[in-house]
Short mmCIF file of C-alpha atoms in Angstrom, two decimals:
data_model
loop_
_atom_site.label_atom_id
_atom_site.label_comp_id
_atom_site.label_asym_id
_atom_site.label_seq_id
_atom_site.Cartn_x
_atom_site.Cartn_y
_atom_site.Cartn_z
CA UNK A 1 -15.30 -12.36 -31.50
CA UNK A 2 -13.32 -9.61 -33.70
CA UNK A 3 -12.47 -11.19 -37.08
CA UNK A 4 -10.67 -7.83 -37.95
CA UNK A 5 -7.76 -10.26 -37.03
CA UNK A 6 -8.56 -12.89 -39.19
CA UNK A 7 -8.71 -10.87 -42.83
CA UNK A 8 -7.47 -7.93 -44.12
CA UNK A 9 -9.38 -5.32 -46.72
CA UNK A 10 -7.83 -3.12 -49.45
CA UNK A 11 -9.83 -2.28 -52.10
CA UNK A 12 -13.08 -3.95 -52.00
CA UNK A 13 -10.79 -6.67 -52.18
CA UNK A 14 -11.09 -9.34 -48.85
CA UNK A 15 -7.34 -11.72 -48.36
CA UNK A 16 -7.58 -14.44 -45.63
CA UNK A 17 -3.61 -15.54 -45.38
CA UNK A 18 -2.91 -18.81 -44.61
CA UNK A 19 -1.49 -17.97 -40.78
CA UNK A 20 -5.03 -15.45 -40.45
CA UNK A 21 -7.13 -18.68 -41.28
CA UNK A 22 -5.12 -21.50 -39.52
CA UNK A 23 -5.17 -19.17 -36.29
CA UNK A 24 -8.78 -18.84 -36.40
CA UNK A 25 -9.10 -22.68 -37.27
CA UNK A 26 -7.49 -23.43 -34.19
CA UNK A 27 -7.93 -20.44 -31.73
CA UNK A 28 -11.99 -19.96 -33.15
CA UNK A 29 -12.84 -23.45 -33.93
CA UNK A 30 -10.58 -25.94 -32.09
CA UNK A 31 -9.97 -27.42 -35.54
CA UNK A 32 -7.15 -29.23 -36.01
CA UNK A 33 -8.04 -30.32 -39.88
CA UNK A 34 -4.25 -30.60 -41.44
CA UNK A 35 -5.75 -28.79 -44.87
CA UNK A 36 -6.10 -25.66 -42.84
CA UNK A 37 -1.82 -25.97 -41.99
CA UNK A 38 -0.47 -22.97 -43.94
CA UNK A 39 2.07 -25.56 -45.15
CA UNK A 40 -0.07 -28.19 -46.21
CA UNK A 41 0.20 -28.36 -50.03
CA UNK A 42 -4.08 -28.91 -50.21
CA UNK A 43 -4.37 -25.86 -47.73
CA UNK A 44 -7.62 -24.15 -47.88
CA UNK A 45 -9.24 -21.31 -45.99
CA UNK A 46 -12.07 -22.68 -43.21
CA UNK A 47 -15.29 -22.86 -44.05
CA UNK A 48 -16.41 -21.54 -41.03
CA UNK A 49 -14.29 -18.36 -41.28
CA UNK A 50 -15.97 -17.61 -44.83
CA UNK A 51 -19.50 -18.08 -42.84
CA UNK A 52 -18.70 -15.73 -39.91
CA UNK A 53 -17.80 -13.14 -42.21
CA UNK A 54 -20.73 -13.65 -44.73
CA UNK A 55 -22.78 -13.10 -41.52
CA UNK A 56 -20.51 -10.34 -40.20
CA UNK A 57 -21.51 -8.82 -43.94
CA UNK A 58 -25.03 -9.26 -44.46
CA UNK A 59 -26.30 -10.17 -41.03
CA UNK A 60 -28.76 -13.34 -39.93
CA UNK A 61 -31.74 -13.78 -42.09
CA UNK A 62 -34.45 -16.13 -40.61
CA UNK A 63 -33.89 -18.65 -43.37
CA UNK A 64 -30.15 -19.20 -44.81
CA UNK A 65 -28.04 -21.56 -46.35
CA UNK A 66 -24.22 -21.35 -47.60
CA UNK A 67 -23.14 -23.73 -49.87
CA UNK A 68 -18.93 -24.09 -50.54
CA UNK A 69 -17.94 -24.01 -54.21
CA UNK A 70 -14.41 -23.65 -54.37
CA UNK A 71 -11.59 -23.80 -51.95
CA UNK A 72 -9.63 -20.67 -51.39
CA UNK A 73 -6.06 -20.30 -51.33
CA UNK A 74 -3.67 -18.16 -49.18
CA UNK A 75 -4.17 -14.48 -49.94
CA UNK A 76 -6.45 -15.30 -52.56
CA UNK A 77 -8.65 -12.02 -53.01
CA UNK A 78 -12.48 -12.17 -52.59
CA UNK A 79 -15.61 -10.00 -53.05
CA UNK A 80 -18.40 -9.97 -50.93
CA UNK A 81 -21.15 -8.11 -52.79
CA UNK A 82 -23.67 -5.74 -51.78
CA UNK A 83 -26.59 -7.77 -51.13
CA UNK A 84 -29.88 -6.98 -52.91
CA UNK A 85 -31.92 -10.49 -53.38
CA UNK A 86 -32.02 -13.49 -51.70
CA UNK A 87 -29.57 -15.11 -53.82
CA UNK A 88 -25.74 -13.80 -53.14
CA UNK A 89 -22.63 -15.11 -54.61
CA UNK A 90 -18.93 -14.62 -53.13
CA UNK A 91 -16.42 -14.86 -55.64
CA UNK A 92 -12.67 -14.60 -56.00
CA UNK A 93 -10.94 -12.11 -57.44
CA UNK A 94 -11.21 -13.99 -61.09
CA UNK A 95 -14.78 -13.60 -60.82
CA UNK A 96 -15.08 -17.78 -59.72
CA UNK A 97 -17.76 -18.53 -57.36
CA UNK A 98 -16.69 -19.67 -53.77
CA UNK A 99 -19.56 -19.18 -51.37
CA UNK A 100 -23.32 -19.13 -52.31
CA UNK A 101 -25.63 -18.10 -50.33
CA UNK A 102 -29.44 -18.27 -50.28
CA UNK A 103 -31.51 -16.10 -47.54
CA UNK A 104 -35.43 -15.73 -47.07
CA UNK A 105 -36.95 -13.45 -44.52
CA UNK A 106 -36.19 -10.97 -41.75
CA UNK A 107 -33.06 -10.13 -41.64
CA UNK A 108 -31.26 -8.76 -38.47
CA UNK A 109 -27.97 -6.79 -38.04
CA UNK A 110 -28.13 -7.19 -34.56
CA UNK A 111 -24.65 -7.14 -33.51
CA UNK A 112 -25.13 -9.45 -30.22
CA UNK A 113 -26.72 -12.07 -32.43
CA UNK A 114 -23.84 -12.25 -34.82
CA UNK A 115 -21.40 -12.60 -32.85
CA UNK A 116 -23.53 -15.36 -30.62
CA UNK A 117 -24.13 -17.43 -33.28
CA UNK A 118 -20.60 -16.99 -34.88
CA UNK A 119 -18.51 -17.71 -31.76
CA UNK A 120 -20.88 -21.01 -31.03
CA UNK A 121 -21.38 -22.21 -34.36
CA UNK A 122 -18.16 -22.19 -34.89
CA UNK A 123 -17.30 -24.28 -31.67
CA UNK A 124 -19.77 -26.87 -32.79
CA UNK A 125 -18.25 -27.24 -36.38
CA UNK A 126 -15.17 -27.86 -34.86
CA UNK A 127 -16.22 -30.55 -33.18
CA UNK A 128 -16.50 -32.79 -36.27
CA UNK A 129 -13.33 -35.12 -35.70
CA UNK A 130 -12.81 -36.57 -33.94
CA UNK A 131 -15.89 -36.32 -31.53
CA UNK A 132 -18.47 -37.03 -33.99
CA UNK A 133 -16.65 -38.48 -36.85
CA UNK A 134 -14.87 -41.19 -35.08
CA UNK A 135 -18.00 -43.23 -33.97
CA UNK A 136 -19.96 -42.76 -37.22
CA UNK A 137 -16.95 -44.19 -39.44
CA UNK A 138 -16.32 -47.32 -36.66
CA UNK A 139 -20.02 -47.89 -36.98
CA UNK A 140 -19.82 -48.15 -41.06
CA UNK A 141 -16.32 -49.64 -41.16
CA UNK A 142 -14.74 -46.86 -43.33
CA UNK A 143 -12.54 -44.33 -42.87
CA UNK A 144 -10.49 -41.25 -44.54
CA UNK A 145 -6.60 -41.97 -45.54
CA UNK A 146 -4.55 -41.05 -42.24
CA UNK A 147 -1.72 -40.10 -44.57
CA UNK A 148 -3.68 -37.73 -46.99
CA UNK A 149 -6.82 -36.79 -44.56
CA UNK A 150 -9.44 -35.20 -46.95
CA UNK A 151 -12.46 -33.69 -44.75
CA UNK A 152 -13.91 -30.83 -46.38
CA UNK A 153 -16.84 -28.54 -45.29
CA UNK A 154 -20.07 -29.03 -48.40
CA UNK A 155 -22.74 -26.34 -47.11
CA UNK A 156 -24.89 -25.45 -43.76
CA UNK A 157 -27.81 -24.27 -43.23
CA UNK A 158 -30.19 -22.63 -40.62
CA UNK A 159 -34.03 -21.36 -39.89
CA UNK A 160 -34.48 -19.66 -37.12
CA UNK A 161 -38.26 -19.17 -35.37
CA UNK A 162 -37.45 -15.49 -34.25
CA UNK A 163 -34.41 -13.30 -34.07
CA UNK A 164 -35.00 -11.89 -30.58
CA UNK A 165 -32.19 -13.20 -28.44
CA UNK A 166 -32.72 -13.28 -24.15
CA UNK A 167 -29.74 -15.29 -24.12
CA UNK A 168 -26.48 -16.23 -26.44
CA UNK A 169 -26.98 -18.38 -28.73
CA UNK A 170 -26.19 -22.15 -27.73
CA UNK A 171 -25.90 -24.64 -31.10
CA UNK A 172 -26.20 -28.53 -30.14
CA UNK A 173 -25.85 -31.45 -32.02
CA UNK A 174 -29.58 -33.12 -32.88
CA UNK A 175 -28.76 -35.97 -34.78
CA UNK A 176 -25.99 -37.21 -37.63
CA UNK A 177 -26.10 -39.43 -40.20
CA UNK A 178 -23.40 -40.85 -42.40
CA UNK A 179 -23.97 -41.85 -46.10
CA UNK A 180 -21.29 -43.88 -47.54
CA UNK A 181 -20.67 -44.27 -51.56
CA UNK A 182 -18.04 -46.36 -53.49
CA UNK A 183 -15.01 -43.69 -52.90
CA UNK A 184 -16.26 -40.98 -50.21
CA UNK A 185 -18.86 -40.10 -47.59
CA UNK A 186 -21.76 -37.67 -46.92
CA UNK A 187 -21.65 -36.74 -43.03
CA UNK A 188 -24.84 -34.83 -42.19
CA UNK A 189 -24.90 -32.91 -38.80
CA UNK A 190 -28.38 -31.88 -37.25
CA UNK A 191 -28.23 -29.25 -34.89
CA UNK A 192 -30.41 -27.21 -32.63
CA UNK A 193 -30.23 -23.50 -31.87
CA UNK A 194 -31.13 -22.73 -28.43
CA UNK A 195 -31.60 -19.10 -26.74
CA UNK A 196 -30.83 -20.48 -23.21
CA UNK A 197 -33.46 -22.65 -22.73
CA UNK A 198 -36.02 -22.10 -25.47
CA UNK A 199 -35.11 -23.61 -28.96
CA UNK A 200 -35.42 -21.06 -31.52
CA UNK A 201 -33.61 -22.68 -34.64
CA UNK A 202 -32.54 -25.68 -36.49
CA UNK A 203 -29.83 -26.61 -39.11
CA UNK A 204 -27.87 -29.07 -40.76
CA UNK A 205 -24.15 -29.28 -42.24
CA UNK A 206 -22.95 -31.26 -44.53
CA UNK A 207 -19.45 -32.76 -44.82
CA UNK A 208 -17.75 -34.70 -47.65
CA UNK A 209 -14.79 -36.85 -46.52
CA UNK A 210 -12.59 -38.23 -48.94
CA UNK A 211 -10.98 -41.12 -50.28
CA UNK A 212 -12.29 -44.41 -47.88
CA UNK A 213 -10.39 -47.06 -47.44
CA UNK A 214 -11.45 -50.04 -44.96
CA UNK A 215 -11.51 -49.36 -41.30
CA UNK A 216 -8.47 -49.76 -39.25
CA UNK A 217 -8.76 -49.07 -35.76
CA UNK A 218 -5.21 -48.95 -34.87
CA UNK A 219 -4.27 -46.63 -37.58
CA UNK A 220 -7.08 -44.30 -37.25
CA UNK A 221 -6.75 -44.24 -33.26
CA UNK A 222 -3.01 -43.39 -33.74
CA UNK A 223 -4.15 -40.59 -36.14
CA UNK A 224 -6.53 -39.16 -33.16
CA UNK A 225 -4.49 -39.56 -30.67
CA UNK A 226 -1.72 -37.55 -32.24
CA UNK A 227 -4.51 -35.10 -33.60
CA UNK A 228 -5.98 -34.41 -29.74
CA UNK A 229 -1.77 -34.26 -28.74
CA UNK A 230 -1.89 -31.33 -31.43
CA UNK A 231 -4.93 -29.31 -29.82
CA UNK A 232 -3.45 -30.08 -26.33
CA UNK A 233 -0.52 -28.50 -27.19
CA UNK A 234 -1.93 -25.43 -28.69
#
């Protein structure tokens, strides 16, 4: 995957615009989310595309986690720092934290691996709704407002046993569980990283979705089915 596409540089200074990031939503990620539409009023740059380029950055450490702090904007401008610890912060250009992440271990630059573990990652983030998420809110009779759809992307994290790849990278979904408070939801995804056969990793993302309401089926259904007519189409 070249994310060249997807940002531009100028002075130490990295801008996602909104097209850049709802391209690589859809083209990357097969994410339809509507807060990743450059002209949805909530829009917000993907997670995902923050995460491929923090690993793009500083490469894959055995132990890592990224943790969202902020939503950014169209052509909002960020810094990714040099890295020297285990703790590294992304900010905007005001200096506001956006991306945190924590890293223990080897580290490898290994371009093959990056880009492995980007371009499938990615692919299994984007799988979230309505694959995954449909089921889980059915089987705890909630769901998200179909009018003003708030899913948003809370952190990830991986370990890896080894960084020696024989294979790409193949991420899986392990197991998910779905936490429901009073007004929103905690949507845990287990995965598995696999190196063709052999499992070499494990991880977990979290996702926050927004303002629950009482299950509906027809409403909901109507809101996937016009949200699959959407990635059909692209």
């Amino acid at each position: 995957m070249l994310l060249e596409s997807y940002y531009t540089k100028q002075n130490n200074l990295v801008r996602i615009s909104a097209a850049q990031a709802s391209t690589f939503a859809k083209q990357e990620c097969r994410d339809f989310n509507p807060i990743h539409d450059p002209e949805n009023k909530r829009f917000c740059v993907p997670g995902d595309l923050l995460f491929s380029l923090a690993l793009n950055e500083y490469g894959v450490s055995e132990s890592m986690s990224f943790t969202f702090t902020n939503m950014v904007g169209d052509n909002i401008g960020l810094v990714f720092p040099e890295a020297d610890g285990e703790h590294i912060v992304i900010t905007n250009e005001q200096g506001k934290s956006v991306l945190e992440i924590n890293k223990k271990g080897k580290t490898s630059h290994d371009p093959a691996l990056i880009e492995s573990l980007i371009q499938n990652y990615v692919v299994f983030s984007g799988q979230n709704f309505p694959t995954l998420l449909m089921p889980l809110m059915k089987k705890h009779n909630v769901m998200f407002n179909p009018a003003r759809p708030l899913v948003m992307y809370n952190s990830m994290s991986f370990e890896f046993d080894e960084l020696a790849l024989e294979a790409p990278v193949n991420v899986e979904l392990a197991d998910s569980l779905f936490e429901v408070e009073p007004k929103r939801a905690n949507n845990f995804l287990h995965f598995a990283i696999n190196d063709g056969e052999k499992s070499i990793g494990r991880g977990i993302k979290k996702m926050v979705v927004a303002g629950l309401k009482p299950y509906d089926h027809e409403s909901i259904t109507a809101f996937s089915d016009a949200y699959e007519a959407r990635r059909s189409a692209f």
